[in-house]
Amino acid sequence: MTALQPRAMRDALLERIWENMATDERLFFVAADFGAPTLDRIRGDFPKRFINVGIAEQNLINVSAGLALEGFKVFAYAIAPFITMRCYEQCRTNLALLSTVRPMNVTLVGVGAGYSYVVSGPTHQCYEDITLMRTLPGFSVLSPADHVTAGALFDRCAGQRGLKYLRFDAQNLPVLHGETAPDLNKGFTQLRDGSDASVVATGYMVHTALKVADKLAQDGISLAVIDLFDLSGFDQDALAALLAARPALISMEEGFSGRGGVDSLARDLLSRKGLERPTLGIGVEPAYRFELGDRATLHEQVGIGPLVAEARVRAFLKT
Amino acid sequence: MEASGVNVDLRAKADWVWRQTLEVYRRAPEVRLASSLSPVEIFVSLYYGGLLRFDPQRTDWEERDRCIISKGHGSICMYPILADLGYFPAEELERVCQAGSFLGGIPDPVIPGYETVNGSLGHGLGVASGMALGLKVKGGAQDVFVVTGDGELHEGANWEAIMFAAQNRLDNLTLIVDDNRICMLGFTDEINSLGRLADRLGGFGWDCLEVDGHDVMAVHAALSHLKKTRDGRPKALVARTIKGRGVPGLENAPLSHVMSPKFETIDSLLREPQQ
């Protein structure tokens, strides 16, 4: 699709932050003892506006809230399950609740969506965050599928007041959009047209959806694939119009199935727009597992790998 | 008052606030009285003793000192103080806990003068640390004060902030602990003792003073000293206080947090002339 070399999402974003810190003195970076080579440049060049709070996510959020109250545009950085779940009540009370009466600009950057910390097991993997963060009023939940989108989100996050949670993959994912990011205001982009069903996918699962669509195309089954990267503020009318154009809807997410994630978001949209469509939710079977394996193997075990997804889609479209 | 350069009779003001807090309880018995009587002298020192820079007409004034009130239910005594200082009309005190009022059973940041969310305990110090850091980076000379309870310090996030403030030399930050020694279900020492809190804070690198929290002039003197000191260490004042102070039956009762004194008791206290 493109010759652009895949990079880490976090590096794409951190680079944009670093580029802008010299001219925008309100940018502040707070980390919870979590690094990246690009982070060393921020630390080195802007020591006053970089701080490592240590292994202390509750304080990461509280300090970020305090800095935001003083007018800083704060990026808070940690591993995804810890920046969401370890400090959930801090996110609720000092960000979501407080920002309803005090303007704030805080972006939580969570690295390690889904199974992307492959060998680290369930403590470091993250299958609950989409649901949890979407339930907090005021939070934008942004889940890019490549580093180009991740980097472009800098402008959205620094430039717009409010709270954002960035759900980043820890691995380098193939580039989907070339050098130009999709329309961030719309919140989604259709990567592939198709007539038999719409697939709404987010993050890593966009790539799985494309694989499944390729495979099924060989048998004349035509899937449209939509990369939904804004899980809270997408253009509902525009997405509904796309979904209305096909007779069935499939959702794909690297998060627990049937627990309020992308599946529920998609079904809710259909319902509110009065669209009746059969739906299939492909997500992680809701259980904690300790098996080791590569990401593809783990995905097949929990019901979201390309092979099992392909089989489930075939069965779904036959009925 | 001359020694401290304060124009207001702080003792008389503290007594007035104490009575006003009973009045609020008399009208709205849903509020927690006991934990709102222990910090009276702390807040009177801050707000009437010239320690805090503030402008009731401009609650977002950049030059104001930040006062973060973290102790949830236990700051209802701030309602009469804020009304008296002109943050909102005194008539609002008649409507506490009523539909349409902004003065609830737990103060929210919709109240003019409240900076942050409190109610859920253990949040104030961390947020205040972020504000103190932000002010330093901006080059501001403002102070950040935080008022917590002692039981509230059971929340672990406080200790994350206590380490953070020392590490980052936040000497524009002052923690004031309303050390009334009682949680909801009994004495703090019997539930999860904080030991000698001043020693523990000192061990974490804080500059810590202890004082009789109901001796308003002593509280004021200690806070004045801490305000002047900027030596790289965050500062703390452990104010030894009495929960439910001055109300017979409530005072220092292990379950005082959830006790509702009889109206007759309150009325007879209010009939006594103010000292």
XYZ file of C-alpha atoms in Angstrom:
594
model
C 0.000 0.000 0.000
C 2.857 2.326 0.797
C 6.587 2.306 1.181
C 6.394 4.165 4.487
C 8.274 2.231 7.135
C 6.143 1.252 10.162
C 7.152 2.944 13.392
C 5.996 2.778 16.974
C 2.883 4.832 17.597
C 4.436 6.328 20.694
C 7.515 7.472 18.810
C 5.381 9.222 16.212
C 3.496 11.082 18.935
C 6.497 11.811 21.158
C 8.331 13.268 18.197
C 5.483 15.693 17.557
C 5.426 16.637 21.222
C 9.188 17.239 21.221
C 8.960 19.344 18.048
C 6.322 21.553 19.627
C 7.681 21.941 23.144
C 10.148 24.649 22.106
C 7.456 26.919 20.732
C 4.567 25.986 23.012
C 5.631 26.613 26.586
C 2.383 25.196 27.887
C 3.190 21.641 26.840
C 4.086 19.416 29.805
C 5.063 15.761 29.763
C 4.532 13.515 32.784
C 5.623 9.881 32.786
C 5.177 7.044 35.251
C 8.650 5.518 34.937
C 7.976 4.438 31.389
C 10.398 5.338 28.656
C 11.189 5.476 24.973
C 14.267 6.720 23.116
C 12.316 9.745 21.891
C 11.413 10.503 25.474
C 15.086 11.035 26.285
C 15.110 13.975 23.889
C 12.150 15.553 25.654
C 13.804 14.958 28.996
C 17.116 16.343 27.778
C 15.842 19.410 25.966
C 12.964 20.411 28.238
C 13.902 19.240 31.744
C 11.541 21.724 33.416
C 8.506 20.398 31.593
C 9.314 16.722 31.759
C 8.763 14.868 34.971
C 8.891 11.214 35.939
C 6.619 10.622 38.912
C 7.941 7.093 39.383
C 5.834 3.968 39.558
C 2.844 5.871 40.839
C -0.046 6.120 38.409
C -2.477 7.612 40.904
C -0.106 10.486 41.410
C 0.545 10.633 37.659
C -3.095 11.524 37.156
C -3.329 13.842 40.159
C -0.197 15.770 39.221
C -1.423 15.999 35.636
C -4.734 17.400 36.891
C -2.917 19.990 38.994
C -0.709 21.025 36.078
C -3.752 21.280 33.820
C -5.484 23.505 36.383
C -2.441 25.781 36.120
C -2.975 26.036 32.390
C -0.603 23.417 31.033
C -1.433 21.080 28.170
C -0.463 17.806 29.758
C 0.546 14.520 28.197
C 0.603 11.714 30.788
C 2.383 8.575 29.728
C 2.290 5.000 31.052
C 1.426 1.426 30.185
C -2.216 1.162 29.096
C -3.723 -1.048 31.832
C -1.991 0.969 34.541
C -2.854 4.464 33.281
C -6.503 3.442 33.033
C -7.245 0.896 35.731
C -4.657 1.530 38.447
C -5.854 5.101 38.726
C -9.409 4.898 37.457
C -10.912 6.837 40.324
C -8.320 9.583 39.897
C -9.345 9.747 36.228
C -12.980 9.944 37.252
C -12.684 12.425 40.103
C -9.812 14.712 39.195
C -10.176 14.656 35.426
C -13.679 13.736 34.261
C -15.572 15.208 37.191
C -13.389 18.252 37.818
C -13.121 19.186 34.144
C -16.875 19.731 34.016
C -16.286 22.935 35.983
C -12.592 23.650 35.343
C -11.296 23.651 31.796
C -8.449 21.180 31.359
C -6.328 19.799 28.585
C -4.995 16.368 29.535
C -4.079 13.506 27.236
C -3.441 10.071 28.689
C -1.116 8.075 26.478
C -1.536 4.375 27.199
C 0.862 2.023 25.453
C 0.060 -1.665 25.188
C -3.396 -2.063 23.665
C -4.821 -5.567 23.726
C -2.180 -8.284 23.544
C 0.614 -6.052 22.325
C 2.759 -6.891 25.364
C 2.679 -10.442 24.116
C 4.797 -12.341 26.644
C 4.014 -10.189 29.670
C 0.707 -11.823 30.426
C -2.625 -10.438 31.549
C -1.326 -7.782 33.969
C 0.297 -5.905 31.093
C -2.297 -6.733 28.471
C -5.363 -4.584 28.197
C -8.811 -5.730 27.142
C -11.031 -3.559 29.351
C -9.893 -0.012 28.655
C -12.175 0.839 25.713
C -15.258 0.184 27.823
C -13.910 1.812 30.968
C -12.651 5.008 29.391
C -15.681 5.442 27.126
C -17.929 5.397 30.150
C -16.315 8.523 31.614
C -18.080 11.651 30.337
C -15.649 14.147 28.871
C -13.068 11.617 27.684
C -12.289 11.168 24.013
C -11.067 7.632 23.397
C -8.724 7.476 20.429
C -7.448 4.183 19.093
C -5.257 4.547 16.004
C -4.280 1.638 13.784
C -0.958 3.001 12.541
C 1.756 5.437 13.571
C 0.726 8.062 11.016
C -2.659 8.449 12.679
C -1.013 8.310 16.110
C 1.324 11.188 15.245
C -1.463 13.247 13.718
C -3.451 12.963 16.932
C -0.955 15.378 18.522
C -2.717 18.364 16.970
C -6.099 17.147 18.095
C -4.854 16.536 21.651
C -2.733 19.632 22.154
C -5.022 21.882 20.198
C -8.364 21.037 21.749
C -9.265 21.438 25.367
C -10.651 18.389 27.122
C -9.617 14.896 28.117
C -8.297 12.261 25.761
C -7.192 8.686 26.167
C -4.871 7.423 23.462
C -4.857 3.649 23.147
C -1.556 2.804 21.491
C -0.277 -0.513 20.275
C 3.155 -1.404 21.646
C 4.231 -2.975 18.368
C 4.950 -1.347 15.024
C 1.895 -1.848 12.813
C 1.840 -1.582 9.015
C 1.022 1.857 7.667
C -2.579 2.124 6.440
C -2.943 5.671 5.357
C 0.277 6.617 3.597
C 1.853 9.801 4.853
C -1.461 11.586 5.238
C -3.566 10.816 8.261
C -7.300 10.265 7.840
C -9.819 12.983 8.666
C -9.536 13.253 12.442
C -12.791 15.150 12.784
C -14.789 12.347 11.216
C -13.207 9.794 13.537
C -13.160 6.917 11.090
C -12.140 6.086 7.569
C -13.290 3.442 5.161
C -10.237 1.571 3.951
C -12.001 -0.787 1.633
C -15.413 -0.836 -0.002
C -17.600 -3.921 0.000
C -21.203 -5.019 -0.386
C -21.926 -8.033 1.850
C -21.137 -6.581 5.271
C -19.476 -3.627 6.995
C -16.611 -4.393 9.328
C -15.999 -1.747 11.978
C -12.619 -2.379 13.563
C -10.204 -0.477 15.762
C -6.459 -0.554 16.409
C -4.635 -3.773 15.614
C -7.885 -5.440 14.545
C -8.144 -3.145 11.517
C -5.222 -5.121 10.115
C -6.916 -8.407 10.946
C -10.115 -7.169 9.275
C -8.193 -6.391 6.099
C -6.662 -9.892 6.111
C -10.075 -11.493 6.565
C -11.546 -9.308 3.808
C -8.714 -10.306 1.438
C -9.291 -13.963 2.159
C -13.045 -13.856 1.736
C -12.734 -11.820 -1.456
C -11.182 -14.895 -3.045
C -14.550 -16.589 -2.589
C -16.544 -13.630 -3.813
C -17.547 -12.400 -0.338
C -17.192 -8.652 -0.229
C -16.462 -6.877 3.070
C -16.168 -3.159 3.605
C -13.518 -2.342 6.221
C -13.810 0.761 8.377
C -11.009 1.949 10.664
C -12.820 3.529 13.604
C -10.136 5.368 15.576
C -12.265 7.839 17.520
C -14.386 5.653 19.777
C -16.323 8.472 21.384
C -16.592 11.465 19.088
C -16.917 10.002 15.600
C -19.372 11.462 13.072
C -22.398 9.321 13.850
C -24.475 10.311 10.852
C -21.650 9.633 8.445
C -20.847 6.240 9.972
C -24.519 5.270 10.093
C -24.818 6.131 6.411
C -21.952 3.771 5.633
C -23.430 0.999 7.759
C -26.824 1.466 6.098
C -25.268 0.672 2.744
C -24.646 -3.002 3.639
C -26.980 -5.696 4.931
C -24.854 -6.827 7.920
C -22.462 -5.424 10.516
C -19.344 -7.011 11.997
C -17.259 -5.404 14.738
C -13.685 -6.350 15.534
C -11.765 -5.312 18.633
C -8.852 -6.482 20.714
C -10.898 -6.120 23.855
C -13.417 -8.188 25.770
C -16.430 -9.203 23.708
C -19.932 -8.294 24.842
C -18.718 -5.997 27.602
C -19.447 -2.564 26.270
C -16.669 -2.129 23.730
C -16.781 -1.556 19.970
C -19.477 -4.224 19.574
C -21.826 -2.353 21.850
C -20.882 0.990 20.305
C -21.741 -0.301 16.817
C -25.005 -1.944 17.861
C -25.991 1.152 19.786
C -25.424 3.271 16.707
C -27.600 0.966 14.588
C -30.330 1.039 17.184
C -30.340 4.807 17.588
C -30.429 5.329 13.838
C -33.260 2.836 13.420
C -31.148 0.483 11.289
C -31.929 -3.201 11.659
C -28.953 -5.296 10.704
C -27.734 -8.690 11.837
C -24.528 -8.162 13.825
C -21.468 -10.199 14.714
C -19.122 -9.022 17.450
C -15.589 -10.348 17.222
C -13.748 -9.631 20.441
C -11.718 -11.359 23.110
C -13.534 -14.101 24.978
C -14.011 -12.500 28.423
C -11.639 -14.510 30.601
C -8.081 -14.110 31.880
C -5.558 -16.532 30.455
C -1.950 -17.270 31.193
C -0.963 -19.195 28.054
C 2.148 -18.014 26.276
C 2.450 -17.750 22.528
C 2.994 -15.218 19.801
C 0.284 -12.625 19.250
C -1.267 -14.482 16.318
C -1.514 -17.698 18.333
C -2.995 -15.926 21.332
C -5.497 -14.203 19.085
C -6.625 -17.507 17.612
C -7.062 -18.924 21.140
C -9.273 -16.078 22.322
C -11.403 -15.846 19.199
C -9.988 -12.860 17.321
C -7.222 -14.293 15.091
C -7.568 -14.067 11.300
C -8.402 -17.783 10.946
C -11.090 -17.966 13.592
C -12.444 -14.569 12.563
C -12.676 -15.689 8.947
C -14.562 -18.835 9.944
C -16.940 -16.886 12.147
C -17.641 -14.320 9.445
C -18.309 -17.049 6.876
C -20.761 -18.773 9.226
C -22.419 -15.480 10.120
C -22.960 -14.461 6.492
C -24.361 -17.875 5.583
C -27.176 -17.667 8.121
C -3.057 40.453 67.226
C -0.292 43.008 66.740
C 2.492 40.485 67.058
C 1.256 38.638 64.009
C 0.253 41.737 62.097
C -3.350 40.581 61.855
C -6.174 43.101 61.994
C -8.901 40.636 62.859
C -9.440 39.109 66.297
C -8.860 35.556 65.164
C -10.150 33.996 68.377
C -13.428 35.891 68.129
C -13.677 35.025 64.446
C -13.066 31.334 65.172
C -15.805 31.375 67.803
C -18.149 33.039 65.342
C -17.368 30.440 62.660
C -17.907 27.654 65.198
C -21.358 29.045 66.032
C -22.204 29.606 62.394
C -21.296 25.989 61.652
C -23.720 24.875 64.359
C -26.335 27.095 62.719
C -25.756 25.406 59.374
C -26.135 22.005 61.040
C -29.298 23.204 62.785
C -30.835 24.012 59.409
C -29.313 21.101 57.489
C -28.669 18.185 59.852
C -27.509 16.085 56.885
C -24.100 17.767 57.078
C -21.290 16.167 59.077
C -20.810 18.356 62.098
C -17.994 16.758 64.086
C -15.334 16.801 61.371
C -16.348 20.336 60.424
C -15.652 21.643 63.923
C -12.088 20.346 64.223
C -10.589 22.475 61.396
C -12.231 25.809 62.317
C -9.057 27.467 63.586
C -7.064 26.191 60.592
C -9.377 27.835 58.093
C -9.788 30.991 60.184
C -5.999 31.399 60.308
C -5.688 30.931 56.566
C -8.576 33.114 55.476
C -8.606 35.862 58.119
C -4.979 35.811 59.196
C -3.470 37.351 56.093
C -1.831 34.079 55.076
C -3.808 33.512 51.894
C -3.958 35.903 48.974
C -7.437 35.729 47.483
C -10.104 37.780 45.785
C -13.680 36.573 46.310
C -14.745 38.400 43.143
C -12.128 36.656 41.011
C -11.884 33.021 42.027
C -9.596 32.314 39.055
C -7.253 35.232 39.801
C -3.827 34.005 38.723
C -2.027 35.676 41.634
C -4.178 34.012 44.306
C -2.698 31.462 46.653
C -4.312 28.088 46.081
C -6.129 26.513 49.013
C -7.073 22.927 48.295
C -9.629 21.584 50.720
C -9.460 17.816 50.654
C -11.334 16.585 53.703
C -14.718 15.900 52.168
C -17.674 16.322 54.501
C -15.425 17.838 57.109
C -15.174 21.400 55.867
C -18.712 22.690 56.259
C -17.246 25.444 58.444
C -15.973 26.914 55.160
C -19.530 27.802 54.146
C -19.946 30.655 56.640
C -16.337 31.725 56.040
C -16.766 31.985 52.267
C -20.095 33.784 52.657
C -18.596 36.187 55.197
C -15.710 36.977 52.844
C -18.076 37.695 49.971
C -17.648 34.639 47.789
C -21.433 34.303 47.764
C -24.385 35.955 49.541
C -24.942 34.936 53.161
C -28.548 34.040 52.323
C -27.178 30.946 50.590
C -26.393 29.567 54.058
C -30.145 29.267 54.619
C -30.427 26.786 51.746
C -27.670 24.265 52.500
C -28.606 20.802 51.170
C -31.788 22.140 49.577
C -32.725 21.595 45.952
C -31.200 24.269 43.760
C -28.489 25.249 46.254
C -24.815 24.825 45.433
C -24.005 24.172 49.078
C -24.321 20.410 49.500
C -23.545 17.917 52.236
C -20.098 17.573 50.677
C -18.601 20.726 49.178
C -18.160 20.621 45.401
C -16.049 22.811 43.126
C -19.212 24.565 41.938
C -18.958 26.515 45.213
C -17.090 29.785 44.643
C -13.812 29.427 46.529
C -13.459 25.656 46.230
C -10.681 24.817 43.812
C -11.040 21.057 43.318
C -13.254 18.061 43.931
C -13.238 16.786 47.458
C -15.468 14.223 49.036
C -13.596 11.288 47.674
C -10.700 11.378 50.108
C -7.014 11.384 49.361
C -7.079 13.404 46.152
C -6.209 16.896 47.304
C -2.515 16.516 48.024
C -1.613 15.009 44.656
C -3.544 17.608 42.690
C -2.052 20.338 44.871
C 1.434 18.954 44.153
C 0.749 19.271 40.437
C -0.409 22.858 40.958
C 2.660 23.650 43.040
C 4.915 22.218 40.330
C 3.026 24.154 37.662
C 3.380 27.405 39.590
C 7.118 26.833 39.972
C 7.552 26.227 36.262
C 5.543 29.385 35.518
C 7.795 31.275 37.923
C 4.932 32.263 40.204
C 5.429 33.134 43.865
C 2.029 31.841 44.967
C 1.649 29.327 47.782
C -0.408 26.147 47.646
C -2.058 25.052 50.890
C -3.827 21.712 51.278
C -6.033 20.795 54.198
C -6.583 17.074 54.820
C -7.836 14.981 57.662
C -5.629 12.416 59.384
C -7.766 9.383 58.521
C -7.646 10.529 54.921
C -3.915 9.842 54.952
C -4.731 6.130 54.910
C -5.271 6.611 51.179
C -2.036 5.513 49.502
C -2.128 8.180 46.802
C -1.203 10.708 49.496
C 2.102 8.949 50.057
C 2.848 8.944 46.353
C 2.385 12.710 46.519
C 4.404 13.038 49.730
C 7.406 11.436 47.995
C 6.825 13.434 44.830
C 6.674 16.800 46.594
C 9.941 16.156 48.435
C 11.694 14.830 45.339
C 10.676 17.879 43.336
C 11.478 20.385 46.110
C 7.994 21.844 46.219
C 8.651 24.381 48.954
C 5.645 26.390 47.788
C 3.415 23.581 49.082
C 2.069 23.380 52.639
C 0.063 20.432 53.909
C -2.119 21.102 56.927
C -3.423 17.991 58.659
C -6.552 18.354 60.762
C -5.302 15.651 63.099
C -8.491 14.911 65.010
C -7.458 11.271 65.454
C -10.845 9.845 64.527
C -12.051 8.157 61.313
C -15.662 7.176 60.690
C -15.603 4.010 62.769
C -13.284 4.923 65.583
C -9.868 6.216 66.592
C -7.333 6.362 63.781
C -4.717 4.790 66.062
C -6.899 1.725 66.514
C -7.760 1.375 62.830
C -4.522 2.121 61.002
C -2.194 4.195 63.093
C -0.193 6.983 61.508
C 2.121 6.930 64.496
C 3.897 10.219 65.011
C 2.848 11.817 61.795
C 5.306 14.704 62.057
C 8.179 12.208 62.324
C 6.946 10.248 59.357
C 6.590 13.342 57.189
C 10.008 14.474 58.376
C 11.389 11.102 57.357
C 10.102 11.719 53.858
C 11.965 15.021 53.740
C 9.225 17.428 54.742
C 9.644 20.415 57.048
C 7.043 19.658 59.682
C 5.614 21.528 62.671
C 3.075 20.389 65.241
C 0.660 22.636 67.031
C -2.472 22.704 69.159
C -4.973 23.063 66.342
C -7.486 24.932 68.457
C -5.023 27.580 69.612
C -5.723 29.870 66.710
C -2.782 32.144 67.409
C -0.422 29.171 67.564
C -1.831 27.820 64.289
C -1.410 31.237 62.746
C 2.142 31.638 63.999
C 3.140 28.211 62.710
C 1.607 28.815 59.295
C 3.211 32.268 59.099
C 6.577 30.691 59.789
C 6.032 27.951 57.200
C 4.852 30.453 54.613
C 8.055 32.447 54.992
C 10.281 29.377 54.777
C 11.373 28.244 51.350
C 14.323 25.915 51.715
C 13.545 23.276 49.105
C 11.405 21.157 51.408
C 7.639 20.865 51.213
C 6.040 21.929 54.463
C 3.484 20.431 56.808
C 1.601 21.497 59.876
C 0.116 18.752 62.009
C -2.695 20.477 63.883
C -3.767 18.402 66.875
C -7.501 18.891 67.006
C -10.626 17.522 68.617
C -13.387 16.123 66.496
C -16.767 17.602 67.418
C -15.047 20.206 69.553
C -17.287 22.039 71.980
C -20.395 19.927 71.527
C -21.184 17.761 74.554
C -21.544 14.103 73.630
C -19.949 14.643 70.251
C -16.557 15.868 71.325
C -13.894 13.203 70.775
C -16.500 10.437 70.568
C -15.152 7.556 68.478
C -18.311 7.489 66.365
C -18.695 11.255 66.228
C -18.468 11.263 62.448
C -21.849 9.646 62.113
C -23.485 11.086 65.214
C -26.218 13.689 64.915
C -26.462 15.772 68.080
C -29.943 16.651 69.280
C -31.254 20.045 68.273
C -31.805 20.915 71.950
C -28.086 20.468 72.553
C -27.238 22.744 69.650
C -29.864 25.299 70.628
C -28.603 25.539 74.175
C -25.041 26.040 72.889
C -26.241 28.784 70.580
C -28.118 30.500 73.441
C -24.872 30.951 75.331
C -23.352 34.330 74.624
C -20.319 34.279 72.357
C -17.064 34.647 74.291
